[in-house]
PDB file of C-alpha atoms and ligand atoms in Angstrom:
ATOM      1  CA  MET A   1      14.819  30.993  -2.970  1.00 67.00           C
ATOM      2  CA  GLU A   2      13.530  34.005  -0.926  1.00 75.00           C
ATOM      3  CA  SER A   3      12.328  33.777   2.666  1.00 88.00           C
ATOM      4  CA  TRP A   4      11.789  29.943   2.783  1.00 92.00           C
ATOM      5  CA  LYS A   5       9.023  28.697   4.665  1.00 94.00           C
ATOM      6  CA  ALA A   6       7.743  25.103   5.317  1.00 96.00           C
ATOM      7  CA  LYS A   7       4.177  25.284   4.171  1.00 98.00           C
ATOM      8  CA  LEU A   8       4.053  21.684   2.609  1.00 98.00           C
ATOM      9  CA  ILE A   9       6.316  18.889   3.587  1.00 98.00           C
ATOM     10  CA  ILE A  10       6.611  15.567   1.792  1.00 98.00           C
ATOM     11  CA  VAL A  11       7.824  12.441   3.338  1.00 98.00           C
ATOM     12  CA  GLY A  12       8.566   9.211   1.386  1.00 98.00           C
ATOM     13  CA  VAL A  13       7.785   5.916   3.004  1.00 98.00           C
ATOM     14  CA  ASP A  14       8.451   2.394   2.132  1.00 97.00           C
ATOM     15  CA  GLY A  15       7.560   0.688   5.404  1.00 96.00           C
ATOM     16  CA  SER A  16      11.175   0.451   6.638  1.00 96.00           C
ATOM     17  CA  ASP A  17      12.193   1.579  10.004  1.00 95.00           C
ATOM     18  CA  ALA A  18      14.249   4.269   8.383  1.00 96.00           C
ATOM     19  CA  SER A  19      11.258   5.692   6.712  1.00 97.00           C
ATOM     20  CA  VAL A  20       9.110   5.666   9.829  1.00 98.00           C
ATOM     21  CA  ASP A  21      11.909   7.617  11.496  1.00 98.00           C
ATOM     22  CA  ALA A  22      11.843  10.095   8.544  1.00 98.00           C
ATOM     23  CA  ALA A  23       8.134  10.348   8.969  1.00 98.00           C
ATOM     24  CA  SER A  24       8.397  11.043  12.591  1.00 98.00           C
ATOM     25  CA  VAL A  25      10.838  13.769  11.941  1.00 98.00           C
ATOM     26  CA  ALA A  26       8.703  15.227   9.162  1.00 98.00           C
ATOM     27  CA  ALA A  27       5.611  15.282  11.376  1.00 98.00           C
ATOM     28  CA  SER A  28       7.414  17.003  14.163  1.00 98.00           C
ATOM     29  CA  LEU A  29       8.658  19.630  11.635  1.00 98.00           C
ATOM     30  CA  ALA A  30       5.198  19.963  10.235  1.00 98.00           C
ATOM     31  CA  ARG A  31       3.708  20.556  13.701  1.00 98.00           C
ATOM     32  CA  SER A  32       6.151  23.207  14.790  1.00 97.00           C
ATOM     33  CA  ALA A  33       6.022  24.980  11.383  1.00 97.00           C
ATOM     34  CA  GLY A  34       2.318  24.639  11.097  1.00 97.00           C
ATOM     35  CA  ALA A  35       2.802  23.140   7.650  1.00 98.00           C
ATOM     36  CA  ARG A  36       0.713  20.449   5.909  1.00 98.00           C
ATOM     37  CA  LEU A  37       2.330  16.998   5.546  1.00 98.00           C
ATOM     38  CA  HIS A  38       1.924  14.431   2.691  1.00 98.00           C
ATOM     39  CA  ILE A  39       2.930  10.887   3.427  1.00 98.00           C
ATOM     40  CA  VAL A  40       3.755   9.420   0.022  1.00 98.00           C
ATOM     41  CA  THR A  41       4.519   5.741  -0.963  1.00 97.00           C
ATOM     42  CA  VAL A  42       5.424   4.707  -4.411  1.00 96.00           C
ATOM     43  CA  VAL A  43       5.120   1.347  -5.774  1.00 92.00           C
ATOM     44  CA  LYS A  44       7.027   0.156  -8.754  1.00 84.00           C
ATOM     45  CA  PRO A  45       5.216  -2.594 -10.766  1.00 75.00           C
ATOM     46  CA  PRO A  46       7.158  -5.493 -12.083  1.00 71.00           C
ATOM     47  CA  GLU A  47       8.590  -4.867 -15.641  1.00 65.00           C
ATOM     48  CA  GLY A  48       6.007  -5.718 -18.227  1.00 61.00           C
ATOM     49  CA  TRP A  49       2.862  -5.084 -16.214  1.00 57.00           C
ATOM     50  CA  TRP A  50       2.756  -1.344 -17.092  1.00 55.00           C
ATOM     51  CA  GLY A  51      -0.077  -1.862 -19.624  1.00 57.00           C
ATOM     52  CA  ILE A  52      -2.133  -3.540 -16.954  1.00 55.00           C
ATOM     53  CA  ILE A  53      -1.366  -1.103 -14.197  1.00 55.00           C
ATOM     54  CA  GLU A  54      -2.184   1.833 -16.410  1.00 59.00           C
ATOM     55  CA  SER A  55      -5.686   0.347 -17.018  1.00 57.00           C
ATOM     56  CA  PRO A  56      -7.792   0.757 -13.763  1.00 50.00           C
ATOM     57  CA  PRO A  57      -5.568  -1.152 -11.166  1.00 49.00           C
ATOM     58  CA  THR A  58      -8.665  -2.724  -9.727  1.00 48.00           C
ATOM     59  CA  ALA A  59      -8.982  -4.603 -13.090  1.00 50.00           C
ATOM     60  CA  SER A  60      -6.026  -6.928 -12.147  1.00 69.00           C
ATOM     61  CA  ALA A  61      -5.187  -8.863  -9.258  1.00 72.00           C
ATOM     62  CA  LEU A  62      -1.688  -7.659  -9.408  1.00 73.00           C
ATOM     63  CA  GLY A  63      -2.946  -4.025  -9.258  1.00 77.00           C
ATOM     64  CA  ASN A  64      -5.042  -5.073  -6.095  1.00 82.00           C
ATOM     65  CA  ALA A  65      -2.138  -6.753  -4.417  1.00 84.00           C
ATOM     66  CA  LEU A  66       0.141  -3.552  -5.009  1.00 86.00           C
ATOM     67  CA  GLU A  67      -2.406  -1.472  -3.738  1.00 87.00           C
ATOM     68  CA  GLU A  68      -3.025  -3.526  -0.664  1.00 91.00           C
ATOM     69  CA  ALA A  69       0.821  -3.315  -0.072  1.00 92.00           C
ATOM     70  CA  GLN A  70       0.770   0.468  -0.397  1.00 94.00           C
ATOM     71  CA  ARG A  71      -2.191   0.642   1.989  1.00 96.00           C
ATOM     72  CA  LYS A  72      -0.283  -1.392   4.500  1.00 97.00           C
ATOM     73  CA  VAL A  73       2.777   0.645   4.324  1.00 97.00           C
ATOM     74  CA  LEU A  74       0.798   3.812   4.881  1.00 98.00           C
ATOM     75  CA  ASP A  75      -1.278   2.404   7.752  1.00 98.00           C
ATOM     76  CA  LEU A  76       2.035   1.125   9.512  1.00 98.00           C
ATOM     77  CA  THR A  77       3.575   4.640   9.162  1.00 98.00           C
ATOM     78  CA  THR A  78       0.394   6.403  10.425  1.00 98.00           C
ATOM     79  CA  SER A  79       0.007   4.030  13.402  1.00 98.00           C
ATOM     80  CA  ARG A  80       3.649   4.516  14.422  1.00 98.00           C
ATOM     81  CA  VAL A  81       4.063   8.230  14.064  1.00 98.00           C
ATOM     82  CA  ASP A  82       2.406  10.820  16.112  1.00 98.00           C
ATOM     83  CA  LEU A  83       0.226  12.787  13.789  1.00 98.00           C
ATOM     84  CA  ASP A  84      -1.841  14.606  16.291  1.00 96.00           C
ATOM     85  CA  GLY A  85      -2.787  18.143  15.233  1.00 95.00           C
ATOM     86  CA  ILE A  86      -1.226  17.900  11.878  1.00 98.00           C
ATOM     87  CA  GLU A  87      -3.169  18.291   8.670  1.00 98.00           C
ATOM     88  CA  TYR A  88      -1.894  15.237   6.652  1.00 98.00           C
ATOM     89  CA  GLU A  89      -2.711  13.233   3.776  1.00 98.00           C
ATOM     90  CA  THR A  90      -1.594   9.688   2.630  1.00 98.00           C
ATOM     91  CA  VAL A  91      -0.618   9.312  -0.943  1.00 97.00           C
ATOM     92  CA  GLU A  92      -0.232   6.309  -3.238  1.00 95.00           C
ATOM     93  CA  GLU A  93       1.891   6.900  -6.442  1.00 93.00           C
ATOM     94  CA  ILE A  94       3.080   4.269  -9.095  1.00 89.00           C
ATOM     95  CA  GLY A  95       6.320   4.335 -10.933  1.00 90.00           C
ATOM     96  CA  ASP A  96       9.979   4.600 -10.207  1.00 92.00           C
ATOM     97  CA  PRO A  97      10.086   5.798  -6.502  1.00 96.00           C
ATOM     98  CA  GLY A  98      12.843   8.537  -6.847  1.00 97.00           C
ATOM     99  CA  ARG A  99      11.454   9.829 -10.112  1.00 96.00           C
ATOM    100  CA  ALA A 100       7.791   9.836  -8.809  1.00 96.00           C
ATOM    101  CA  LEU A 101       8.736  11.618  -5.575  1.00 98.00           C
ATOM    102  CA  ALA A 102      10.659  14.302  -7.377  1.00 98.00           C
ATOM    103  CA  GLY A 103       7.563  14.711  -9.748  1.00 98.00           C
ATOM    104  CA  TYR A 104       5.192  14.792  -6.830  1.00 98.00           C
ATOM    105  CA  CYS A 105       7.099  17.524  -5.017  1.00 98.00           C
ATOM    106  CA  GLU A 106       7.314  19.497  -8.194  1.00 98.00           C
ATOM    107  CA  GLN A 107       3.620  19.264  -8.924  1.00 98.00           C
ATOM    108  CA  HIS A 108       2.741  20.022  -5.450  1.00 98.00           C
ATOM    109  CA  GLU A 109       5.400  22.845  -4.905  1.00 98.00           C
ATOM    110  CA  ALA A 110       6.717  21.167  -1.871  1.00 98.00           C
ATOM    111  CA  ASP A 111       8.841  23.135   0.444  1.00 98.00           C
ATOM    112  CA  LEU A 112      10.671  20.208   1.849  1.00 98.00           C
ATOM    113  CA  LEU A 113      11.166  16.510   1.321  1.00 98.00           C
ATOM    114  CA  VAL A 114      12.130  14.248   4.036  1.00 98.00           C
ATOM    115  CA  ILE A 115      13.466  10.650   3.306  1.00 98.00           C
ATOM    116  CA  GLY A 116      15.458   8.161   5.177  1.00 97.00           C
ATOM    117  CA  ARG A 117      19.305   7.427   4.357  1.00 96.00           C
ATOM    118  CA  HIS A 118      18.248   3.778   3.917  1.00 94.00           C
ATOM    119  CA  GLY A 119      14.995   2.044   3.233  1.00 94.00           C
ATOM    120  CA  ALA A 120      13.631  -1.443   2.873  1.00 91.00           C
ATOM    121  CA  GLY A 121      16.355  -2.668   0.645  1.00 87.00           C
ATOM    122  CA  LEU A 122      18.633  -5.225   2.325  1.00 79.00           C
ATOM    123  CA  PHE A 123      22.040  -4.583   0.688  1.00 74.00           C
ATOM    124  CA  ASP A 124      24.619  -1.830   0.530  1.00 67.00           C
ATOM    125  CA  ARG A 125      24.467  -0.512   4.083  1.00 73.00           C
ATOM    126  CA  LEU A 126      27.808   1.371   3.254  1.00 77.00           C
ATOM    127  CA  THR A 127      26.315   3.730   0.826  1.00 85.00           C
ATOM    128  CA  ILE A 128      23.046   5.774   0.834  1.00 92.00           C
ATOM    129  CA  GLY A 129      19.924   4.110  -0.762  1.00 94.00           C
ATOM    130  CA  SER A 130      19.457   4.572  -4.489  1.00 94.00           C
ATOM    131  CA  VAL A 131      16.245   6.319  -4.032  1.00 97.00           C
ATOM    132  CA  THR A 132      17.924   8.750  -1.709  1.00 97.00           C
ATOM    133  CA  HIS A 133      20.768   9.063  -4.039  1.00 96.00           C
ATOM    134  CA  ARG A 134      18.552   9.908  -6.961  1.00 97.00           C
ATOM    135  CA  LEU A 135      16.532  12.464  -5.024  1.00 98.00           C
ATOM    136  CA  LEU A 136      19.698  14.233  -3.745  1.00 98.00           C
ATOM    137  CA  HIS A 137      20.353  14.904  -7.401  1.00 97.00           C
ATOM    138  CA  ASP A 138      16.862  15.353  -8.781  1.00 96.00           C
ATOM    139  CA  ALA A 139      14.564  16.769  -6.168  1.00 98.00           C
ATOM    140  CA  PRO A 140      13.116  20.141  -6.971  1.00 98.00           C
ATOM    141  CA  CYS A 141      13.067  21.301  -3.393  1.00 98.00           C
ATOM    142  CA  PRO A 142      15.225  21.049  -0.259  1.00 98.00           C
ATOM    143  CA  VAL A 143      15.782  17.533   0.959  1.00 98.00           C
ATOM    144  CA  MET A 144      16.296  16.359   4.597  1.00 98.00           C
ATOM    145  CA  VAL A 145      17.994  12.832   4.927  1.00 98.00           C
ATOM    146  CA  VAL A 146      17.149  11.070   8.203  1.00 97.00           C
ATOM    147  CA  PRO A 147      19.940   8.517   9.241  1.00 93.00           C
TER     148      PRO A 147
HETATM  149  N1  ATP B 201       8.869   3.092  -2.677  1.00 52.62           N
HETATM  150  C1  ATP B 201       8.968   4.065  -2.032  1.00 52.62           C
HETATM  151  N2  ATP B 201       8.176   5.131  -1.907  1.00 52.62           N
HETATM  152  C2  ATP B 201       8.436   6.246  -1.157  1.00 52.62           C
HETATM  153  N3  ATP B 201       9.539   6.454  -0.359  1.00 52.62           N
HETATM  154  C3  ATP B 201      10.471   5.600  -0.611  1.00 52.62           C
HETATM  155  C4  ATP B 201      10.393   4.481  -1.433  1.00 52.62           C
HETATM  156  N4  ATP B 201      11.612   3.931  -1.370  1.00 52.62           N
HETATM  157  C5  ATP B 201      12.443   4.583  -0.640  1.00 52.62           C
HETATM  158  N5  ATP B 201      11.876   5.661  -0.259  1.00 52.62           N
HETATM  159  C6  ATP B 201      12.326   6.647   0.697  1.00 52.62           C
HETATM  160  O1  ATP B 201      13.840   6.684   0.421  1.00 52.62           O
HETATM  161  C7  ATP B 201      14.581   6.435   1.614  1.00 52.62           C
HETATM  162  C8  ATP B 201      15.809   5.530   1.281  1.00 52.62           C
HETATM  163  O2  ATP B 201      15.323   4.300   0.756  1.00 52.62           O
HETATM  164  P1  ATP B 201      16.257   3.613  -0.543  1.00 52.62           P
HETATM  165  O3  ATP B 201      15.260   2.828  -1.318  1.00 52.62           O
HETATM  166  O4  ATP B 201      16.887   4.712  -1.199  1.00 52.62           O
HETATM  167  O5  ATP B 201      17.298   2.716   0.314  1.00 52.62           O
HETATM  168  P2  ATP B 201      17.210   1.143   0.391  1.00 52.62           P
HETATM  169  O6  ATP B 201      15.845   0.451   0.158  1.00 52.62           O
HETATM  170  O7  ATP B 201      18.107   0.829   1.498  1.00 52.62           O
HETATM  171  O8  ATP B 201      18.310   0.875  -0.787  1.00 52.62           O
HETATM  172  P3  ATP B 201      18.001   0.389  -2.427  1.00 52.62           P
HETATM  173  O9  ATP B 201      16.354   0.580  -2.592  1.00 52.62           O
HETATM  174  O10 ATP B 201      18.762   1.224  -3.209  1.00 52.62           O
HETATM  175  O11 ATP B 201      18.111  -1.124  -2.369  1.00 52.62           O
HETATM  176  C9  ATP B 201      13.517   5.648   2.586  1.00 52.62           C
HETATM  177  O12 ATP B 201      13.813   5.747   3.890  1.00 52.62           O
HETATM  178  C10 ATP B 201      12.304   6.318   2.215  1.00 52.62           C
HETATM  179  O13 ATP B 201      12.249   7.687   2.829  1.00 52.62           O
HETATM  180 MG1   MG B 202      14.846   0.830  -1.373  1.00 52.62          MG
END
């Protein structure tokens, strides 16, 4: 990794306070580095619905509900984080969150992934979240974990 420079920063958000904090850190970094920022939320459809989701999501009520939930997470994040002067995009992905975020970083050649230590999950405060755990193993780029 020669002369690393943050040109594209990815932050994963799930609507939790921890992920809003992660997005705030990512935004500050993006601003000072002059980097682009992608704010990504991944929704995992309930088992058995893959066939329906893979067809146009608008074709199913469940797809609409999931999309709406993602929109809410993104709106909440952009309303709570100072994004002034940052070139940013909001992105909705479908799948396993850890896998999808790792894949997204790889596809877009991200320079840095920012995530919270915990997320919206209610249990297991003593360990790091399972999405974070997975990304610490699988991410193709440097990862910053925000407590
Ligand atoms: N669906 C998601 N889309 C995008 N980013 C996510 C998603 N879920 C989690 N993250 C990112 O990962 C961080 C840690 O969340 P994680 O899900 O690992 O913890 P948790 O919800 O507390 O635990 P668990 O989900 O294992 O019960 C979040 O702060 C967020 O940055
Ligand atoms: Mg979680």
